[in-house]
CSV table of C-alpha atoms and ligand atoms in Angstrom, one decimal:
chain,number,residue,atom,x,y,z
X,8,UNK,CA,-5.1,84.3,4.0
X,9,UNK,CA,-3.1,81.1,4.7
X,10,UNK,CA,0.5,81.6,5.3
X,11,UNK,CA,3.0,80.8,2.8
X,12,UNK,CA,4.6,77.3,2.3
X,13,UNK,CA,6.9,75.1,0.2
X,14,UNK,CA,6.7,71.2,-0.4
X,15,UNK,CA,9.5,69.1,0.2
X,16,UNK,CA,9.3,65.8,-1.7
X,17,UNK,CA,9.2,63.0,1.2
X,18,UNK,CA,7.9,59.7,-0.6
X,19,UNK,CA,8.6,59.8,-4.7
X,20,UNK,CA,6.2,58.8,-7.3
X,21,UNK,CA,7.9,55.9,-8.4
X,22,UNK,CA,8.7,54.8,-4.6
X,23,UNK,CA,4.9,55.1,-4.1
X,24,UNK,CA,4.1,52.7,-7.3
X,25,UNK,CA,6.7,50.2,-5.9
X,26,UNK,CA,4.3,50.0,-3.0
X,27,UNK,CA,1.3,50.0,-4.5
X,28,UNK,CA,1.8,47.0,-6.5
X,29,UNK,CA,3.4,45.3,-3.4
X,30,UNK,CA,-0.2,46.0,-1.5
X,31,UNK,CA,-2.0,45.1,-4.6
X,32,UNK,CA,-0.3,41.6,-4.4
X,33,UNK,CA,-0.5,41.1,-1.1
X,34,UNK,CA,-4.4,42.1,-1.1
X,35,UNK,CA,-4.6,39.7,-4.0
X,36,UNK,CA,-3.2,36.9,-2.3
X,37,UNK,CA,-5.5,37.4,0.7
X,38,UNK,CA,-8.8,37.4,-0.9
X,39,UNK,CA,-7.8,34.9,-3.4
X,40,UNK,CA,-11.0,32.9,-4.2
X,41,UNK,CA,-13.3,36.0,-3.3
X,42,UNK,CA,-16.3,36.0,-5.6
X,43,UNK,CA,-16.2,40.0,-6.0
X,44,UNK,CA,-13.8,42.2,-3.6
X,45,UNK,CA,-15.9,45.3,-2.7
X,46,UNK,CA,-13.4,48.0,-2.5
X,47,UNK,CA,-14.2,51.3,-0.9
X,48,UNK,CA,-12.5,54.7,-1.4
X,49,UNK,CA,-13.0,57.2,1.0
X,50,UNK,CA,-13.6,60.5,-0.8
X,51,UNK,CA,-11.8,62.6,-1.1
X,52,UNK,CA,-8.5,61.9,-0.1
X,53,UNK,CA,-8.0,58.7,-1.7
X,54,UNK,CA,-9.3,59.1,-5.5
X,55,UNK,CA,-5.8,59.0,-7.0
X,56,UNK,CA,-4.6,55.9,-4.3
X,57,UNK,CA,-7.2,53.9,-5.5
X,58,UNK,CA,-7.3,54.2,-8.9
X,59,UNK,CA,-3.4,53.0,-9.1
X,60,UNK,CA,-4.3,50.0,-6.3
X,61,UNK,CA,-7.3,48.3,-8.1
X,62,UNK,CA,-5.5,48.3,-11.3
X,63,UNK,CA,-2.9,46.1,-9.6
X,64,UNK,CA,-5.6,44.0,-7.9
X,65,UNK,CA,-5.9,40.5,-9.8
X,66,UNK,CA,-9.1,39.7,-8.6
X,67,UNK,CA,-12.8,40.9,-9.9
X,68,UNK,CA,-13.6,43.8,-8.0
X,69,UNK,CA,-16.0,46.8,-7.5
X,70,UNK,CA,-15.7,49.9,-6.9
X,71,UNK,CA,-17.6,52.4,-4.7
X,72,UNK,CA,-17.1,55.5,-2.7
X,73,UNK,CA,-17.7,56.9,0.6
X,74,UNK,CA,-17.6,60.6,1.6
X,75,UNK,CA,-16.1,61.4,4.8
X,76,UNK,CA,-15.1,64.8,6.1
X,77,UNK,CA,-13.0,65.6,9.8
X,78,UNK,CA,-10.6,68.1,8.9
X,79,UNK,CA,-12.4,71.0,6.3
X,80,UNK,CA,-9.7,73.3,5.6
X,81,UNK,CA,-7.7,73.1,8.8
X,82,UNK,CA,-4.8,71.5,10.0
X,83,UNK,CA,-6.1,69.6,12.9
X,84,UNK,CA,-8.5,66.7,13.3
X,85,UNK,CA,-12.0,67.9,14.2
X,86,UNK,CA,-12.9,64.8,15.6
X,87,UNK,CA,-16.2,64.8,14.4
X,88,UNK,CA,-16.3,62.6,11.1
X,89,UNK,CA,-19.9,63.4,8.8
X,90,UNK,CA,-20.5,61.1,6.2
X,91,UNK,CA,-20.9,63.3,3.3
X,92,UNK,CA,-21.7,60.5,0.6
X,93,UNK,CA,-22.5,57.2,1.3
X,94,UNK,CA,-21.9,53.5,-0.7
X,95,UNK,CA,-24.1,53.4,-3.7
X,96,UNK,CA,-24.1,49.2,-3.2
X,97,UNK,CA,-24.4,46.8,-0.3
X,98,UNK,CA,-21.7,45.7,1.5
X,99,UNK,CA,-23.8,43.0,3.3
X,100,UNK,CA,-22.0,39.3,2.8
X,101,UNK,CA,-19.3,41.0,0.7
X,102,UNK,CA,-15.6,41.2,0.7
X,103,UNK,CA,-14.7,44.3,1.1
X,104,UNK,CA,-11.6,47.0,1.1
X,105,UNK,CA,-11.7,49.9,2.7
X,106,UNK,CA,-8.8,52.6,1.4
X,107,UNK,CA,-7.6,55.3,2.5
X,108,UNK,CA,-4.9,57.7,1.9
X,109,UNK,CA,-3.6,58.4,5.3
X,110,UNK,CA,-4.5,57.8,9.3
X,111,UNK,CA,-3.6,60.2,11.2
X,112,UNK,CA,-6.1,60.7,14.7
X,113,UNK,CA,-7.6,57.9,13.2
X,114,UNK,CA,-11.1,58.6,14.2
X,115,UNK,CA,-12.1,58.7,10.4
X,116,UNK,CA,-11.3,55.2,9.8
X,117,UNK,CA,-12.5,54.2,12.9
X,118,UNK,CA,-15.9,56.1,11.9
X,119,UNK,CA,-16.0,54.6,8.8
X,120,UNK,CA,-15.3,50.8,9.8
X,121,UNK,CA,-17.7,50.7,12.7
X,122,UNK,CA,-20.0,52.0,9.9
X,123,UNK,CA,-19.2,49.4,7.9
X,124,UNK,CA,-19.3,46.8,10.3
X,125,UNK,CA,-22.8,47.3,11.5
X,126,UNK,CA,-24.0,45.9,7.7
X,127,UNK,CA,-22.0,42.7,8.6
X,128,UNK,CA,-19.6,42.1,6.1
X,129,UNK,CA,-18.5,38.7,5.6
X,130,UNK,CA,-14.6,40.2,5.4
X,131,UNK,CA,-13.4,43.4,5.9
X,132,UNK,CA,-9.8,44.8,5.9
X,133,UNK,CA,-8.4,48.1,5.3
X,134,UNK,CA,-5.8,49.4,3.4
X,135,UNK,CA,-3.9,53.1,4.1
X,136,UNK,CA,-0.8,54.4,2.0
X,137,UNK,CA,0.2,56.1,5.2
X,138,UNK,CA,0.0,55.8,8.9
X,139,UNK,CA,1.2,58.5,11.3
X,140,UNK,CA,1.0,56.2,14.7
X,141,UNK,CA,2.6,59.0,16.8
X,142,UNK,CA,-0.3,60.7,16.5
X,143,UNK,CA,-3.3,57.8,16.9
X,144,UNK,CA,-5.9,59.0,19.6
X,145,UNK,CA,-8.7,55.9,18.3
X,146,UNK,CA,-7.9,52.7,18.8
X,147,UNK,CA,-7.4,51.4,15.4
X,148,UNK,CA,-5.3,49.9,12.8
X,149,UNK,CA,-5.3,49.7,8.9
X,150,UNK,CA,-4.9,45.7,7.7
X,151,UNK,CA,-1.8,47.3,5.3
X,152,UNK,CA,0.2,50.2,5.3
X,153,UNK,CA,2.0,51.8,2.6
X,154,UNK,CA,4.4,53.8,4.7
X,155,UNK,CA,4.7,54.4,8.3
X,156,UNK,CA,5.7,58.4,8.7
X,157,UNK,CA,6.7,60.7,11.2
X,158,UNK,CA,4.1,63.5,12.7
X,159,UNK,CA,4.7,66.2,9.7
X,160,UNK,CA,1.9,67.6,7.4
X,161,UNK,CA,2.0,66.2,4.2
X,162,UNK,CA,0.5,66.4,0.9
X,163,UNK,CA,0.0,65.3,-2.5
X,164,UNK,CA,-1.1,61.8,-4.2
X,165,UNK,CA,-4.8,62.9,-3.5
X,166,UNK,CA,-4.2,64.7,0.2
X,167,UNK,CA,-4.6,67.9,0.9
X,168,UNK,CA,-4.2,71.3,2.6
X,169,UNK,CA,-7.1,73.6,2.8
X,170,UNK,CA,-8.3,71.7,-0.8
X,171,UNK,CA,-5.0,72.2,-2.3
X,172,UNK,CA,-2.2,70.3,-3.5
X,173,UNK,CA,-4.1,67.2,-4.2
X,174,UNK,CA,-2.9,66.7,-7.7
X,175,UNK,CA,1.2,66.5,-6.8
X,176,UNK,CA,2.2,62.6,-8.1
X,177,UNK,CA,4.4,62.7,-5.0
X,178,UNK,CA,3.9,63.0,-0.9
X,179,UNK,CA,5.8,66.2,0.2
X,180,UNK,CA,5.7,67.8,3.2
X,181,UNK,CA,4.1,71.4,4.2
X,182,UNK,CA,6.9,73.7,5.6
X,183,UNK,CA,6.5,77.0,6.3
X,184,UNK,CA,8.1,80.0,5.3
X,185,UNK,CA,8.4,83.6,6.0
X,186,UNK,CA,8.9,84.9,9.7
X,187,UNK,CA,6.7,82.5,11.1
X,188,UNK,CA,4.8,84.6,13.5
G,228,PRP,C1,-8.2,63.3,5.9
G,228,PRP,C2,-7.5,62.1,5.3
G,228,PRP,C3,-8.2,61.0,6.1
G,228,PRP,C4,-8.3,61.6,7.5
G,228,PRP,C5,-7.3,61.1,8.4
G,228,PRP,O1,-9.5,63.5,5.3
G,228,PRP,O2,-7.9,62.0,3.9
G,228,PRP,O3,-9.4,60.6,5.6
G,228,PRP,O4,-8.3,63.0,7.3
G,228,PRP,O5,-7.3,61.8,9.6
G,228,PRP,P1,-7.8,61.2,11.0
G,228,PRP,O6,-7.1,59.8,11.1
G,228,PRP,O7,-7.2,62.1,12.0
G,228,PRP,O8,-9.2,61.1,11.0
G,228,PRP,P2,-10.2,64.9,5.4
G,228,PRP,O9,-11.1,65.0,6.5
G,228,PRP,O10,-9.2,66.0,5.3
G,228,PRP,O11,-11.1,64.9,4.1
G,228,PRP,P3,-10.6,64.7,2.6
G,228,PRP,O12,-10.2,63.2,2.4
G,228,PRP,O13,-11.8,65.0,1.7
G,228,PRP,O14,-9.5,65.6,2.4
G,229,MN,MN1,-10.0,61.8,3.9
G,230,MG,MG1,-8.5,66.8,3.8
């Protein structure tokens, strides 16, 4: 059994869709002119991120999904990322957008863009909703970040804890309760 918790809101839902059309625009701006924009979820944590960003992306765009895994149920990074799923299209010659929900370790994004880089792209940029920097151990960097946030465990907006929690419209973060052996 997993100890008991509470959520404390952290980012609101209406704070995160201020963002997310402030990305959008900015994203749209950048790859103005692009024939098709390639955008790439990484499953599962950013289904819900990027279904409100390409909705505010002004440019034509398609959508496809990568499945990577690092954490399972736990709370720490395992550093070993397994592609679960990969793209259904090619990414050769393509603009493309990688999003993702958060970078913690960063050694799933890292995973993932080297990945991607090796089918050579003709752009490639990445966008995260959150970035925990305190915590970085590989050395990379999303293009644009929603939020920068301190080193606590959050949830919600399509993260996470031990499968759970995924379907709060806001960010909270985990505290626990109870005598906290
Ligand atoms: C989480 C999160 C990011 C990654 C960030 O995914 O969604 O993809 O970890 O951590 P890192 O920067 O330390 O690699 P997780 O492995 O939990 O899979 P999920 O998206 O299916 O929840
Ligand atoms: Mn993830
Ligand atoms: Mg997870």
């Amino acid at each position: 059994m997993s100890k008991p918790y509470v959520i404390d809101e952290m980012i609101s839902a209406k704070a995160i869709a201020a963002r997310v059309e402030a990305l959008a625009r900015e994203i749209t701006r950048h790859f103005q002119g692009t024939d098709k924009l390639v955008v790439v979820g990484l499953l599962r944590g950013s289904f819900v991120f990027i279904a409100d960003l390409v909705r505010e992306i002004d440019l034509p765009v398609e959508v496809d999904f990568l499945e990577a895994s690092s954490y399972g149920d736990g709370m720490e990074s395992s550093r070993e990322v397994r592609i679960l799923k990969d793209l259904r299209g090619e990414v050769h010659g393509r603009d493309v957008l990688v999003v993702e929900d958060i970078v913690d370790t960063g050694f799933t994004l890292q995973h993932v863009v080297g990945l991607l880089r090796s089918r050579e792209p003709a752009r490639l940029e990445v966008c995260a909703l959150l970035d925990k920097p305190s915590r970085r151990e590989a050395n990379v960097r999303a293009t644009w970040t929603g939020f920068e946030i301190p080193d606590e465990f959050v949830v919600g907006y399509g993260i996470d804890f031990a499968q759970r929690n995924r379907n709060l419209p806001y960010i909270g973060k985990v505290r626990f309760t109870g005598d906290g052996e």
